[in-house]
Structure formats: C-alpha cells, structure tokens
Coordinates of C-alpha atoms in Angstrom, one line a residue:
X212 CA -29.3 0.7 -19.8
X213 CA -31.8 3.6 -19.3
X214 CA -34.7 3.8 -21.9
X215 CA -33.3 6.9 -23.6
X216 CA -29.8 5.5 -24.0
X217 CA -31.2 2.2 -25.2
X218 CA -33.6 3.7 -27.7
X219 CA -30.9 5.9 -29.3
X220 CA -28.3 3.1 -29.5
X221 CA -31.0 0.7 -30.7
X222 CA -32.1 3.1 -33.5
X223 CA -28.4 3.5 -34.6
X224 CA -28.0 -0.3 -34.5
X225 CA -31.0 -0.8 -36.8
X226 CA -29.3 1.6 -39.4
X227 CA -26.1 -0.4 -39.2
X228 CA -27.5 -3.9 -40.0
X229 CA -25.3 -4.1 -43.1
X230 CA -22.2 -3.9 -41.0
X231 CA -22.9 -6.7 -38.6
X232 CA -19.4 -7.4 -37.3
X233 CA -18.6 -3.7 -36.6
X234 CA -22.1 -3.4 -34.9
X235 CA -21.4 -6.3 -32.6
X236 CA -18.1 -4.8 -31.5
X237 CA -19.4 -1.3 -31.1
X238 CA -22.8 -2.0 -29.5
X239 CA -22.2 -5.5 -28.0
X240 CA -25.4 -7.1 -26.8
X241 CA -27.3 -3.9 -25.8
X242 CA -30.6 -5.7 -25.6
X243 CA -29.5 -7.8 -22.6
X244 CA -30.4 -5.4 -19.8
X245 CA -32.3 -5.8 -16.5
X246 CA -34.1 -2.5 -16.2
X247 CA -37.5 -4.1 -16.0
X248 CA -36.3 -6.4 -13.2
X249 CA -34.9 -3.3 -11.4
X250 CA -38.1 -1.4 -11.8
X251 CA -40.0 -4.2 -10.0
X252 CA -37.9 -3.6 -7.0
X253 CA -39.5 -0.2 -6.5
X254 CA -42.6 -2.2 -5.3
X255 CA -40.6 -5.0 -3.7
X256 CA -37.4 -3.4 -2.4
X257 CA -36.4 -6.6 -0.5
X258 CA -35.7 -8.2 -3.9
X259 CA -33.0 -5.8 -4.9
X260 CA -30.1 -7.6 -3.2
X261 CA -31.0 -11.0 -4.5
X262 CA -31.6 -9.6 -8.0
X263 CA -27.9 -8.5 -8.4
X264 CA -26.8 -12.0 -7.2
X265 CA -29.2 -13.7 -9.6
X266 CA -28.0 -11.5 -12.5
X267 CA -24.3 -11.8 -11.7
X268 CA -23.4 -13.8 -14.8
X269 CA -25.5 -11.7 -17.1
X270 CA -23.8 -8.5 -15.7
X271 CA -20.6 -9.8 -17.2
X272 CA -22.0 -8.5 -20.5
X273 CA -20.5 -5.3 -19.3
X274 CA -17.1 -7.0 -19.2
X275 CA -17.4 -8.1 -22.8
X276 CA -18.6 -4.6 -23.8
X277 CA -15.5 -3.1 -22.1
X278 CA -13.2 -5.7 -23.6
X279 CA -14.5 -4.5 -27.1
X280 CA -14.1 -0.8 -26.2
X281 CA -10.7 -0.2 -27.7
X282 CA -11.7 -1.7 -31.1
X283 CA -15.1 0.0 -30.8
X284 CA -13.3 3.4 -30.2
X285 CA -11.3 2.8 -33.3
X286 CA -14.3 2.0 -35.5
X287 CA -16.3 4.9 -34.2
X288 CA -13.3 7.4 -34.7
X289 CA -13.0 6.2 -38.4
X290 CA -16.6 7.1 -39.2
X291 CA -17.6 9.7 -36.6
X292 CA -17.6 12.6 -39.0
X293 CA -19.2 10.7 -41.9
X294 CA -21.4 7.7 -41.5
X295 CA -22.3 8.1 -37.8
X296 CA -22.8 11.9 -38.2
X297 CA -25.2 11.3 -41.0
X298 CA -27.1 8.9 -38.8
X299 CA -27.1 11.3 -35.9
X300 CA -28.7 14.0 -38.0
X301 CA -31.1 11.6 -39.6
X302 CA -32.3 10.3 -36.3
X303 CA -32.3 13.8 -34.6
X304 CA -30.0 12.8 -31.8
X305 CA -28.2 15.6 -29.9
X306 CA -25.4 13.5 -28.6
X307 CA -22.7 12.0 -30.7
X308 CA -22.3 8.2 -30.7
X309 CA -19.2 8.2 -28.6
X310 CA -21.1 10.1 -25.9
X311 CA -23.7 7.4 -25.8
X312 CA -21.2 4.5 -25.9
X313 CA -19.4 5.6 -22.8
X314 CA -22.6 5.6 -20.7
X315 CA -22.6 1.8 -20.0
X316 CA -19.0 2.1 -18.8
X317 CA -20.0 5.0 -16.5
X318 CA -23.1 3.1 -15.3
X319 CA -21.2 -0.1 -14.3
X320 CA -19.1 2.1 -12.0
X321 CA -22.1 3.7 -10.3
X322 CA -24.0 0.6 -9.2
X323 CA -21.8 0.0 -6.2
X324 CA -22.2 3.6 -5.0
X325 CA -25.9 3.4 -5.3
X326 CA -26.0 0.0 -3.5
X327 CA -23.8 1.4 -0.7
X328 CA -26.3 4.2 -0.1
X329 CA -29.3 1.8 -0.1
X330 CA -27.4 -0.5 2.2
X331 CA -26.7 2.4 4.6
X332 CA -30.4 3.4 4.8
X333 CA -31.5 -0.2 5.0
X334 CA -29.2 -0.8 8.0
X335 CA -30.4 2.4 9.6
X336 CA -34.0 1.2 9.3
X337 CA -32.9 -2.1 11.0
X338 CA -34.2 -4.2 8.1
X339 CA -31.7 -7.0 9.0
X340 CA -33.3 -9.5 6.6
X341 CA -32.3 -7.4 3.7
X342 CA -28.8 -6.2 4.7
X343 CA -27.0 -9.5 4.0
X344 CA -28.3 -9.8 0.4
X345 CA -27.4 -6.1 -0.2
X346 CA -23.9 -6.8 1.1
X347 CA -23.6 -9.6 -1.4
X348 CA -24.9 -7.3 -4.1
X349 CA -22.2 -4.8 -3.3
X350 CA -19.6 -7.5 -3.5
X351 CA -20.8 -8.5 -7.0
X352 CA -20.6 -4.8 -8.1
X353 CA -17.1 -4.6 -6.8
X354 CA -15.9 -7.6 -8.8
X355 CA -17.7 -6.8 -12.2
X356 CA -16.5 -3.2 -12.6
X357 CA -12.9 -4.3 -11.8
X358 CA -13.1 -7.1 -14.4
X359 CA -14.6 -4.6 -16.9
X360 CA -11.8 -2.1 -16.2
X361 CA -9.1 -4.7 -16.5
X362 CA -10.5 -5.9 -19.8
X363 CA -10.4 -2.4 -21.3
X364 CA -6.7 -2.3 -20.6
X365 CA -6.1 -5.8 -21.9
X366 CA -8.0 -5.0 -25.0
X367 CA -5.5 -2.3 -25.8
X368 CA -2.6 -4.7 -25.8
X369 CA -1.2 -5.1 -29.3
X370 CA 1.6 -7.3 -30.7
X371 CA 1.4 -10.2 -28.3
X372 CA 1.5 -13.3 -30.5
X373 CA -0.1 -15.6 -28.0
X374 CA -3.8 -16.0 -27.1
X375 CA -4.7 -13.7 -24.2
X376 CA -7.6 -15.9 -23.1
X377 CA -5.1 -18.8 -22.7
X378 CA -3.0 -16.9 -20.1
X379 CA -5.4 -17.5 -17.2
X380 CA -6.8 -14.9 -15.0
X381 CA -5.4 -11.4 -15.0
X382 CA -4.0 -11.1 -11.4
X383 CA -2.3 -7.7 -11.5
X384 CA -1.6 -4.9 -14.0
X385 CA -0.4 -1.4 -14.0
X386 CA 2.6 0.8 -14.6
X387 CA 6.1 -0.2 -13.4
X388 CA 9.4 1.6 -14.0
X389 CA 11.4 -1.2 -15.7
X390 CA 14.9 -1.6 -17.0
X391 CA 16.2 -4.5 -19.1
X392 CA 18.9 -6.4 -17.1
X393 CA 21.0 -6.6 -20.3
X394 CA 21.4 -2.8 -20.1
X395 CA 24.1 -3.3 -17.4
X396 CA 24.5 -1.9 -13.9
X397 CA 23.1 1.6 -14.6
X398 CA 19.4 1.6 -13.9
X399 CA 17.8 3.7 -16.6
X400 CA 14.2 2.8 -16.1
X401 CA 11.2 3.4 -18.4
X402 CA 7.6 3.2 -17.4
X403 CA 6.0 0.1 -18.9
X404 CA 2.5 -1.3 -18.6
X405 CA 2.9 -4.7 -17.1
X406 CA 0.2 -7.4 -17.2
X407 CA 0.6 -10.3 -14.8
X408 CA -1.5 -13.3 -15.8
X409 CA -1.5 -16.8 -14.1
X410 CA 0.5 -18.2 -17.1
X411 CA 2.5 -15.2 -18.3
X412 CA 3.8 -11.8 -17.4
X413 CA 3.7 -9.3 -20.3
X414 CA 5.7 -6.1 -20.6
X415 CA 4.3 -3.4 -22.9
X416 CA 4.9 0.2 -23.8
X417 CA 2.1 2.8 -23.9
X418 CA 1.9 4.5 -27.3
X419 CA -0.3 7.4 -28.3
X420 CA -2.3 9.9 -26.3
X421 CA -5.8 9.9 -24.9
X422 CA -8.2 11.7 -27.2
X423 CA -12.0 12.2 -27.3
X424 CA -12.3 8.8 -29.2
X425 CA -9.3 6.8 -28.3
X426 CA -6.9 5.9 -25.5
X427 CA -3.2 4.9 -25.7
X428 CA -2.5 1.4 -26.9
X429 CA 0.0 -1.0 -25.3
X430 CA 2.7 -2.4 -27.6
X431 CA 4.1 -5.7 -26.6
X432 CA 7.8 -5.6 -25.8
X433 CA 8.5 -8.9 -24.1
X434 CA 6.9 -11.7 -22.1
X435 CA 8.1 -14.4 -19.7
X436 CA 6.1 -17.6 -19.1
X437 CA 5.3 -18.3 -15.5
X438 CA 6.8 -21.8 -15.8
X439 CA 10.0 -20.4 -17.1
X440 CA 10.3 -17.4 -14.7
X441 CA 12.4 -16.6 -11.6
X442 CA 12.0 -13.9 -9.1
X443 CA 14.8 -11.9 -7.2
X444 CA 13.1 -10.0 -4.4
X445 CA 16.2 -8.1 -3.3
X446 CA 18.0 -7.0 -6.4
X447 CA 19.3 -3.6 -5.1
X448 CA 20.3 -3.1 -1.4
X449 CA 20.1 0.7 -1.9
X450 CA 16.4 0.5 -3.1
X451 CA 14.2 -2.1 -1.3
X452 CA 11.4 -1.4 -3.7
X453 CA 13.2 -3.0 -6.7
X454 CA 12.8 -6.6 -7.7
X455 CA 13.9 -8.6 -10.7
X456 CA 12.0 -11.0 -13.0
X457 CA 14.1 -13.3 -15.2
X458 CA 13.5 -15.9 -17.8
X459 CA 14.9 -19.4 -17.2
X460 CA 14.1 -20.4 -20.7
X461 CA 17.5 -21.5 -22.3
X462 CA 16.3 -19.9 -25.6
X463 CA 16.1 -16.5 -23.9
X464 CA 19.1 -16.5 -21.5
X465 CA 19.4 -12.7 -21.3
X466 CA 15.7 -11.8 -20.9
X467 CA 15.0 -10.1 -17.6
X468 CA 13.7 -6.9 -16.1
X469 CA 14.4 -5.0 -13.0
X470 CA 11.2 -3.4 -11.8
X471 CA 10.6 -0.5 -9.6
X472 CA 7.0 0.0 -8.3
X473 CA 5.7 3.4 -7.1
X474 CA 5.5 2.5 -3.4
X475 CA 6.5 -0.3 -1.0
X476 CA 2.9 -1.4 -0.7
X477 CA 2.7 -1.7 -4.5
X478 CA 6.0 -3.6 -4.5
X479 CA 4.8 -6.0 -1.8
X480 CA 1.6 -6.7 -3.8
X481 CA 3.6 -7.5 -7.0
X482 CA 6.2 -9.6 -5.2
X483 CA 3.7 -11.7 -3.2
X484 CA 1.5 -12.4 -6.2
X485 CA 4.5 -13.5 -8.4
X486 CA 5.8 -15.6 -5.4
X487 CA 2.3 -17.3 -5.2
X488 CA 2.4 -18.1 -8.9
X489 CA 5.8 -19.6 -8.7
X490 CA 4.8 -21.7 -5.6
X491 CA 1.9 -23.0 -7.6
X492 CA 4.2 -24.0 -10.4
X493 CA 6.5 -25.8 -8.0
X494 CA 3.5 -27.6 -6.4
X495 CA 2.2 -28.6 -9.8
X496 CA 5.6 -30.0 -10.9
X497 CA 5.9 -31.9 -7.6
X498 CA 2.5 -33.4 -8.1
X499 CA 3.4 -34.6 -11.6
X500 CA 6.9 -36.0 -10.6
X501 CA 5.8 -37.7 -7.3
X502 CA 2.0 -37.8 -7.1
X503 CA 1.9 -40.2 -4.1
X504 CA 4.5 -38.2 -2.1
X505 CA 2.6 -35.0 -3.0
X506 CA -0.7 -36.3 -1.8
X507 CA 0.8 -37.5 1.5
X508 CA 2.3 -34.0 2.0
X509 CA -1.1 -32.4 1.4
X510 CA -2.8 -34.8 3.8
X511 CA -0.2 -34.0 6.4
X512 CA -0.9 -30.2 6.0
X513 CA -4.7 -30.8 6.6
X514 CA -3.9 -32.7 9.8

C-alpha cells in the first residue's frame, strides 16, 4: 500500500480496536506490505523481478483481502453514515472509507501493467540478465489478481451448505444461461452464475444490484458433486453450444441443467474442463479398484 493509504487506514483501524473481528474482515492484514522492499529497487533495479517471485506467497494477502471484500462491504455499508463518518471527520480525511478500501483491489490489478512496461524498456535496453526474472514477475502478477478476483466472486456465494474450501481449486466461473432438465423440452433459460470447482459444480442466481458499497450476491440454487456427475456434450443438434450436466446420485434422479454459454470458445472451455474433471474421477476410481493394473497402465503410457 502507498504511505497515504496505509496511514489513513491505519488510523481508522486504531480507532476500531474494540471491534476486532469486524476490523480484521474490513482491513485484513494491512501492515503486511512490501513498499520498503520496492523502494530499494530504485537503487538496485535488477532486484525488482526476483522481489516479486520472493514475495509471491505474501502477495496472496491480497487474495484474502478480496475474499473478505463482500462481508467488508456489508459491514462498511451498515456504519458508513454513522460510526465511520464520525471517524472520518475526527481524523480529517477527505475520502470515505469505501474509497480507501477499494485501493488495494485496484493496485493488485496495476502491478502487471507496470511490470509489462518495465519489461519492455528492459528488453529494449538489452539487459538480458534481468528480462527472465521480470517475465516470471509478470506471471506471478497474472496469477495473483485472477485468484483475488475469483475469491471476490466466491465470497458473494450464499446458501451453499458445504465448506467452500473443501471443494478444491476454483477452475472456472461465470454466467451461463441454464435451464433445469425437469422443465421439459422447451428451453427457457435463465442466466445463472456457475462455479466449477474440482469437487463440485455450483449453480447460483445473482440477487441485488451493484451500488456504491455493495455488489450482487449469488444465492445457491443447486450443486452436483464431481464424483456423481455426468456430461452430455451434444444435447441439442440445433445448437452446438449447449451441453448438459446431470447428477448420477440416486437421491437426486431429476437434477440436471442444460447450459448455454455465450460463445463456442466459452462452451469449449467449460466442456473440456468438466471432461478433464470426470477423467480424473475415472482414473482415481480405477486406481482404487485395481491399483496394480492402474500402475502398469501408467508405466506403459510413460514408455
């Protein structure tokens, strides 16, 4: 964080010590920053690339911050005109708290752009010893912002009775026009926000509108576990973009969705990712049922 942002948030945090849980959600760990390390790179620019690689794990603080953002927005909106406004006037800050709290989110998105410019000029100057580490730094700052953005969306998911952290990595998420198969042959789709994890696919509905302080939340509608899921890649001959996901759980015999992505490219990404999950499930089952035969098959592949 920049010094000005940090001081203002720090002074607000000091005033909030009696509300420790809310403070941790709203401010996260704002003291873990690497500004001083960055400033040293003005004298030793060759250390910039390695610095981002070295701080990669610590930069995931931004992911936690973004994961807390939906709850943070709610807490701030509840007290923005009372408690936080009193603090703003008391401390003489011009900006409201919500204006300050969005800055870390904006900053995590800017690192990659700045590194790209630095890389361009470093390459132009033929400083080949530095370009590889800068390329790795750019890669780090592609992954971290994506994870942060993903977690902001996951944090808005409500009503799912499972543990999100137990669902594995988030592989894909986004809007799909979906229709329950139980609705019959007439496709009357509705846009749902779909989250595809390694262990589960979750269908949710966006509720509410984006405001100054809040974003829509995603209300859980249904989910299908990956180990109880089937994929029909060609569900509608008249529309090659559609595919169907069905539950094979005998307790949920009628659970299934026909999904219609916005483009063929988007459809291919969803289908190939789901296909990969199902293949891993088959491989896992085969390894459990016939471990010796499975190992022999893997050795044959390597040869």
